[in-house]
PDB file of C-alpha atoms and ligand atoms in Angstrom:
ATOM      1  CA  MET D   1     -32.044  -2.512 -45.577  1.00  0.00           C
ATOM      2  CA  ALA D   2     -32.792   1.142 -45.207  1.00  0.00           C
ATOM      3  CA  LYS D   3     -35.857   3.435 -44.851  1.00  0.00           C
ATOM      4  CA  LEU D   4     -35.848   6.203 -47.329  1.00  0.00           C
ATOM      5  CA  SER D   5     -37.703   9.501 -47.105  1.00  0.00           C
ATOM      6  CA  ILE D   6     -40.595  10.300 -49.370  1.00  0.00           C
ATOM      7  CA  ILE D   7     -40.914  13.367 -51.274  1.00  0.00           C
ATOM      8  CA  THR D   8     -44.157  15.400 -51.306  1.00  0.00           C
ATOM      9  CA  ALA D   9     -45.608  17.621 -53.869  1.00  0.00           C
ATOM     10  CA  PRO D  10     -45.314  20.225 -55.047  1.00  0.00           C
ATOM     11  CA  ASP D  11     -41.622  19.316 -55.065  1.00  0.00           C
ATOM     12  CA  PRO D  12     -39.912  19.914 -58.594  1.00  0.00           C
ATOM     13  CA  ARG D  13     -38.190  16.475 -58.277  1.00  0.00           C
ATOM     14  CA  LEU D  14     -41.493  14.844 -58.783  1.00  0.00           C
ATOM     15  CA  LYS D  15     -42.066  16.208 -62.180  1.00  0.00           C
ATOM     16  CA  LEU D  16     -38.909  15.042 -63.877  1.00  0.00           C
ATOM     17  CA  LYS D  17     -38.455  12.019 -66.067  1.00  0.00           C
ATOM     18  CA  ALA D  18     -36.416   9.030 -64.689  1.00  0.00           C
ATOM     19  CA  LYS D  19     -33.681   7.222 -66.469  1.00  0.00           C
ATOM     20  CA  PRO D  20     -33.428   3.680 -67.627  1.00  0.00           C
ATOM     21  CA  VAL D  21     -31.589   1.188 -65.550  1.00  0.00           C
ATOM     22  CA  GLY D  22     -30.475  -1.165 -68.192  1.00  0.00           C
ATOM     23  CA  THR D  23     -29.154  -3.863 -65.992  1.00  0.00           C
ATOM     24  CA  VAL D  24     -30.424  -4.737 -62.624  1.00  0.00           C
ATOM     25  CA  ASP D  25     -27.260  -5.140 -60.542  1.00  0.00           C
ATOM     26  CA  THR D  26     -26.277  -5.102 -56.787  1.00  0.00           C
ATOM     27  CA  GLU D  27     -26.936  -1.382 -56.433  1.00  0.00           C
ATOM     28  CA  ILE D  28     -30.483  -1.518 -58.188  1.00  0.00           C
ATOM     29  CA  ARG D  29     -31.350  -4.589 -55.966  1.00  0.00           C
ATOM     30  CA  GLN D  30     -30.429  -2.717 -52.979  1.00  0.00           C
ATOM     31  CA  LEU D  31     -32.589   0.384 -54.034  1.00  0.00           C
ATOM     32  CA  MET D  32     -35.392  -2.124 -54.832  1.00  0.00           C
ATOM     33  CA  ASP D  33     -35.130  -3.455 -51.076  1.00  0.00           C
ATOM     34  CA  ASP D  34     -34.895  -0.135 -49.526  1.00  0.00           C
ATOM     35  CA  MET D  35     -38.045   1.136 -51.411  1.00  0.00           C
ATOM     36  CA  LEU D  36     -39.986  -1.899 -50.339  1.00  0.00           C
ATOM     37  CA  GLU D  37     -39.065  -1.361 -46.878  1.00  0.00           C
ATOM     38  CA  THR D  38     -40.177   2.256 -47.054  1.00  0.00           C
ATOM     39  CA  MET D  39     -43.425   1.431 -48.925  1.00  0.00           C
ATOM     40  CA  TYR D  40     -44.345  -1.157 -46.215  1.00  0.00           C
ATOM     41  CA  ALA D  41     -43.525   1.420 -43.388  1.00  0.00           C
ATOM     42  CA  ALA D  42     -45.484   4.287 -45.004  1.00  0.00           C
ATOM     43  CA  PRO D  43     -47.750   2.012 -45.666  1.00  0.00           C
ATOM     44  CA  GLY D  44     -48.574   2.103 -49.295  1.00  0.00           C
ATOM     45  CA  ILE D  45     -49.158  -0.561 -51.880  1.00  0.00           C
ATOM     46  CA  GLY D  46     -46.648   0.949 -54.490  1.00  0.00           C
ATOM     47  CA  LEU D  47     -43.694   3.221 -54.524  1.00  0.00           C
ATOM     48  CA  ALA D  48     -41.602   4.640 -57.426  1.00  0.00           C
ATOM     49  CA  ALA D  49     -37.867   5.607 -57.270  1.00  0.00           C
ATOM     50  CA  PRO D  50     -38.561   9.317 -58.126  1.00  0.00           C
ATOM     51  CA  GLN D  51     -40.516   9.575 -54.795  1.00  0.00           C
ATOM     52  CA  VAL D  52     -37.414   8.885 -52.693  1.00  0.00           C
ATOM     53  CA  GLY D  53     -35.496  11.388 -54.819  1.00  0.00           C
ATOM     54  CA  VAL D  54     -33.891   8.514 -57.209  1.00  0.00           C
ATOM     55  CA  LEU D  55     -34.447   9.350 -60.933  1.00  0.00           C
ATOM     56  CA  LYS D  56     -34.222   5.752 -62.063  1.00  0.00           C
ATOM     57  CA  ARG D  57     -36.963   3.820 -63.704  1.00  0.00           C
ATOM     58  CA  VAL D  58     -37.579   1.379 -60.609  1.00  0.00           C
ATOM     59  CA  LEU D  59     -40.808   0.796 -58.914  1.00  0.00           C
ATOM     60  CA  VAL D  60     -42.045  -1.609 -56.254  1.00  0.00           C
ATOM     61  CA  LEU D  61     -45.558  -2.886 -55.621  1.00  0.00           C
ATOM     62  CA  ASP D  62     -47.436  -5.196 -53.111  1.00  0.00           C
ATOM     63  CA  ILE D  63     -51.396  -5.258 -53.366  1.00  0.00           C
ATOM     64  CA  ALA D  64     -51.581  -8.170 -51.138  1.00  0.00           C
ATOM     65  CA  PRO D  65     -54.199  -7.289 -48.331  1.00  0.00           C
ATOM     66  CA  SER D  66     -52.605  -6.495 -44.948  1.00  0.00           C
ATOM     67  CA  GLY D  67     -52.790  -9.649 -42.612  1.00  0.00           C
ATOM     68  CA  GLU D  68     -52.106 -11.720 -45.861  1.00  0.00           C
ATOM     69  CA  PRO D  69     -48.620 -13.085 -47.053  1.00  0.00           C
ATOM     70  CA  ARG D  70     -46.587 -10.382 -48.817  1.00  0.00           C
ATOM     71  CA  GLN D  71     -46.467 -10.610 -52.624  1.00  0.00           C
ATOM     72  CA  PRO D  72     -43.604  -7.924 -53.335  1.00  0.00           C
ATOM     73  CA  LEU D  73     -43.022  -7.037 -56.878  1.00  0.00           C
ATOM     74  CA  ARG D  74     -39.819  -5.563 -57.942  1.00  0.00           C
ATOM     75  CA  VAL D  75     -39.730  -3.911 -61.295  1.00  0.00           C
ATOM     76  CA  ALA D  76     -37.083  -2.143 -63.303  1.00  0.00           C
ATOM     77  CA  ASP D  77     -37.643  -0.118 -66.867  1.00  0.00           C
ATOM     78  CA  PRO D  78     -41.337  -1.147 -67.192  1.00  0.00           C
ATOM     79  CA  GLN D  79     -42.958  -0.711 -70.744  1.00  0.00           C
ATOM     80  CA  ILE D  80     -46.778  -1.165 -71.373  1.00  0.00           C
ATOM     81  CA  VAL D  81     -46.924  -3.486 -74.333  1.00  0.00           C
ATOM     82  CA  TRP D  82     -50.538  -3.605 -74.460  1.00  0.00           C
ATOM     83  CA  ALA D  83     -53.567  -1.824 -72.845  1.00  0.00           C
ATOM     84  CA  ALA D  84     -57.246  -2.471 -72.927  1.00  0.00           C
ATOM     85  CA  ASP D  85     -59.731  -0.320 -74.658  1.00  0.00           C
ATOM     86  CA  GLU D  86     -62.008  -0.249 -71.657  1.00  0.00           C
ATOM     87  CA  ASP D  87     -61.134   2.141 -68.722  1.00  0.00           C
ATOM     88  CA  ALA D  88     -61.529   1.149 -64.961  1.00  0.00           C
ATOM     89  CA  THR D  89     -62.038   3.974 -62.213  1.00  0.00           C
ATOM     90  CA  TYR D  90     -60.460   3.683 -58.829  1.00  0.00           C
ATOM     91  CA  GLU D  91     -60.179   6.187 -56.038  1.00  0.00           C
ATOM     92  CA  GLU D  92     -56.350   6.725 -56.008  1.00  0.00           C
ATOM     93  CA  GLY D  93     -54.047   8.013 -53.303  1.00  0.00           C
ATOM     94  CA  CYS D  94     -50.274   8.708 -53.290  1.00  0.00           C
ATOM     95  CA  LEU D  95     -47.731   8.962 -50.758  1.00  0.00           C
ATOM     96  CA  SER D  96     -46.498  12.068 -52.401  1.00  0.00           C
ATOM     97  CA  LEU D  97     -49.920  13.787 -52.060  1.00  0.00           C
ATOM     98  CA  PRO D  98     -50.624  12.496 -48.418  1.00  0.00           C
ATOM     99  CA  GLU D  99     -54.123  12.419 -47.483  1.00  0.00           C
ATOM    100  CA  HIS D 100     -55.817  13.348 -50.736  1.00  0.00           C
ATOM    101  CA  TYR D 101     -57.955  11.022 -52.912  1.00  0.00           C
ATOM    102  CA  ALA D 102     -59.518  11.289 -56.308  1.00  0.00           C
ATOM    103  CA  ASP D 103     -61.209   9.145 -58.953  1.00  0.00           C
ATOM    104  CA  VAL D 104     -58.857   8.348 -61.871  1.00  0.00           C
ATOM    105  CA  ALA D 105     -59.789   6.452 -65.045  1.00  0.00           C
ATOM    106  CA  ARG D 106     -57.124   4.262 -66.568  1.00  0.00           C
ATOM    107  CA  PRO D 107     -57.125   1.108 -68.951  1.00  0.00           C
ATOM    108  CA  ALA D 108     -58.621  -1.650 -67.092  1.00  0.00           C
ATOM    109  CA  ALA D 109     -56.009  -4.279 -67.997  1.00  0.00           C
ATOM    110  CA  VAL D 110     -52.376  -3.883 -69.241  1.00  0.00           C
ATOM    111  CA  LYS D 111     -49.497  -6.252 -70.400  1.00  0.00           C
ATOM    112  CA  VAL D 112     -46.111  -4.906 -69.019  1.00  0.00           C
ATOM    113  CA  ARG D 113     -42.702  -5.847 -69.881  1.00  0.00           C
ATOM    114  CA  PHE D 114     -39.882  -5.206 -67.315  1.00  0.00           C
ATOM    115  CA  ARG D 115     -36.638  -6.407 -65.663  1.00  0.00           C
ATOM    116  CA  ASP D 116     -37.023  -8.205 -62.349  1.00  0.00           C
ATOM    117  CA  TYR D 117     -34.778  -8.574 -59.355  1.00  0.00           C
ATOM    118  CA  ASP D 118     -32.725 -10.982 -61.064  1.00  0.00           C
ATOM    119  CA  ASN D 119     -32.460  -9.199 -64.232  1.00  0.00           C
ATOM    120  CA  ALA D 120     -34.798 -11.582 -66.213  1.00  0.00           C
ATOM    121  CA  LEU D 121     -37.150 -10.076 -68.632  1.00  0.00           C
ATOM    122  CA  ILE D 122     -40.734 -10.642 -67.587  1.00  0.00           C
ATOM    123  CA  GLU D 123     -44.161  -9.983 -69.266  1.00  0.00           C
ATOM    124  CA  LEU D 124     -46.918  -9.628 -66.475  1.00  0.00           C
ATOM    125  CA  ASP D 125     -50.700  -9.343 -67.457  1.00  0.00           C
ATOM    126  CA  ALA D 126     -52.388  -7.121 -64.811  1.00  0.00           C
ATOM    127  CA  GLU D 127     -56.152  -6.246 -64.341  1.00  0.00           C
ATOM    128  CA  GLY D 128     -57.885  -4.586 -61.267  1.00  0.00           C
ATOM    129  CA  LEU D 129     -56.089  -2.943 -58.803  1.00  0.00           C
ATOM    130  CA  LEU D 130     -52.574  -4.102 -59.858  1.00  0.00           C
ATOM    131  CA  ALA D 131     -53.203  -2.556 -63.329  1.00  0.00           C
ATOM    132  CA  THR D 132     -54.216   0.628 -61.929  1.00  0.00           C
ATOM    133  CA  CYS D 133     -51.145   0.681 -59.400  1.00  0.00           C
ATOM    134  CA  LEU D 134     -48.722  -0.326 -62.126  1.00  0.00           C
ATOM    135  CA  GLN D 135     -49.803   2.449 -64.196  1.00  0.00           C
ATOM    136  CA  HIS D 136     -49.769   5.041 -61.253  1.00  0.00           C
ATOM    137  CA  GLU D 137     -46.230   4.021 -60.554  1.00  0.00           C
ATOM    138  CA  MET D 138     -45.034   4.189 -64.326  1.00  0.00           C
ATOM    139  CA  ASP D 139     -46.735   7.653 -64.382  1.00  0.00           C
ATOM    140  CA  HIS D 140     -44.048   8.729 -61.537  1.00  0.00           C
ATOM    141  CA  LEU D 141     -41.398   7.584 -64.008  1.00  0.00           C
ATOM    142  CA  GLU D 142     -42.549  10.298 -66.371  1.00  0.00           C
ATOM    143  CA  GLY D 143     -43.011  12.967 -63.817  1.00  0.00           C
ATOM    144  CA  VAL D 144     -46.802  12.594 -63.883  1.00  0.00           C
ATOM    145  CA  LEU D 145     -49.009  12.427 -60.613  1.00  0.00           C
ATOM    146  CA  PHE D 146     -52.578  11.269 -60.353  1.00  0.00           C
ATOM    147  CA  VAL D 147     -53.659  14.731 -60.000  1.00  0.00           C
ATOM    148  CA  ASP D 148     -52.649  15.266 -63.474  1.00  0.00           C
ATOM    149  CA  HIS D 149     -55.400  12.953 -64.637  1.00  0.00           C
ATOM    150  CA  ILE D 150     -58.092  14.964 -62.905  1.00  0.00           C
ATOM    151  CA  SER D 151     -59.691  18.562 -63.629  1.00  0.00           C
ATOM    152  CA  ALA D 152     -57.370  21.503 -63.046  1.00  0.00           C
ATOM    153  CA  LEU D 153     -59.777  22.863 -60.493  1.00  0.00           C
ATOM    154  CA  LYS D 154     -59.654  19.728 -58.305  1.00  0.00           C
ATOM    155  CA  ARG D 155     -55.841  19.530 -58.880  1.00  0.00           C
ATOM    156  CA  ASN D 156     -55.239  23.083 -57.648  1.00  0.00           C
ATOM    157  CA  ILE D 157     -57.385  22.585 -54.467  1.00  0.00           C
ATOM    158  CA  ILE D 158     -55.438  19.607 -53.681  1.00  0.00           C
ATOM    159  CA  LEU D 159     -52.001  21.282 -54.471  1.00  0.00           C
ATOM    160  CA  ARG D 160     -52.858  24.505 -52.403  1.00  0.00           C
ATOM    161  CA  LYS D 161     -53.769  22.295 -49.493  1.00  0.00           C
ATOM    162  CA  LEU D 162     -50.461  20.522 -49.563  1.00  0.00           C
ATOM    163  CA  VAL D 163     -48.576  23.973 -49.663  1.00  0.00           C
ATOM    164  CA  LYS D 164     -50.905  24.915 -46.720  1.00  0.00           C
ATOM    165  CA  ALA D 165     -50.052  21.876 -44.791  1.00  0.00           C
ATOM    166  CA  ARG D 166     -46.366  22.232 -45.350  1.00  0.00           C
ATOM    167  CA  LYS D 167     -46.235  25.685 -44.111  1.00  0.00           C
ATOM    168  CA  LEU D 168     -48.174  24.811 -41.018  1.00  0.00           C
ATOM    169  CA  ALA D 169     -45.833  21.935 -40.444  1.00  0.00           C
ATOM    170  CA  ALA D 170     -42.850  24.269 -40.814  1.00  0.00           C
ATOM    171  CA  ALA D 171     -44.277  26.828 -38.219  1.00  0.00           C
ATOM    172  CA  ASP D 172     -44.957  24.041 -35.798  1.00  0.00           C
ATOM    173  CA  ALA D 173     -41.123  22.948 -36.094  1.00  0.00           C
ATOM    174  CA  ASP D 174     -40.132  26.667 -35.498  1.00  0.00           C
ATOM    175  CA  ALA D 175     -42.229  26.860 -32.402  1.00  0.00           C
TER     176      ALA D 175
HETATM  177  O1  GNR F   1     -50.331   3.423 -51.481  1.00  0.00           O
HETATM  178  C1  GNR F   1     -50.939   3.839 -52.589  1.00  0.00           C
HETATM  179  N1  GNR F   1     -52.270   3.617 -52.877  1.00  0.00           N
HETATM  180  C2  GNR F   1     -52.859   3.668 -54.116  1.00  0.00           C
HETATM  181  C3  GNR F   1     -54.326   3.574 -54.192  1.00  0.00           C
HETATM  182  C4  GNR F   1     -54.955   3.625 -55.293  1.00  0.00           C
HETATM  183  C5  GNR F   1     -54.008   3.733 -56.484  1.00  0.00           C
HETATM  184  C6  GNR F   1     -52.801   3.920 -56.535  1.00  0.00           C
HETATM  185  C7  GNR F   1     -52.261   3.672 -55.323  1.00  0.00           C
HETATM  186  S1  GNR F   1     -50.442   3.894 -55.128  1.00  0.00           S
HETATM  187  C8  GNR F   1     -50.153   4.417 -53.702  1.00  0.00           C
HETATM  188  C9  GNR F   1     -48.666   4.677 -53.323  1.00  0.00           C
HETATM  189  C10 GNR F   1     -48.028   5.549 -54.245  1.00  0.00           C
HETATM  190  O2  GNR F   1     -47.952   6.919 -54.058  1.00  0.00           O
HETATM  191  N2  GNR F   1     -47.314   5.143 -55.076  1.00  0.00           N
HETATM  192  O3  GNR F   1     -46.554   5.808 -55.984  1.00  0.00           O
HETATM  193 NI1   NI F   2     -47.993   7.716 -55.970  1.00  0.00          NI
END
């Protein structure tokens, strides 16, 4: 296993569409395991491959509360095959937009079809935080971030603060 580095906005790679995996082979399994290690270390409850600079339709999730047994989910080529008419709103965060949070409304429940670690075709019914997190990660595969769901005003405030934080970090590194 290896820990990968996480890309932060505004990086153009986070705006690109990821490519289908087709078959979950040894290489994809390794990527899934490395992504889980990276996600747990961050720590986060989800991670999509584009966040570690890999443009493949792969994501990992674990919404188990800390201190409880891990429940890792490894997902390739996910598709939403059904979404509830009702929305649910959660305060979302993102490892690629560190230390920024905003309320985002999304379908409250979804049915997702994907390939798992063993390349089996799975259908998962998700609601609550799992539904939100799955949709947040699937957005990453389309080059969409949670700030793309909020007002342009709020989005620009967050993105400007990230640019400023990066400049300060670079200046500190020079000093
Ligand atoms: O760690 C994360 N927490 C989170 C909280 C609410 C809604 C979505 C998320 S996903 C995020 C990790 C991340 O950036 N995944 O792409
Ligand atoms: Ni994210």
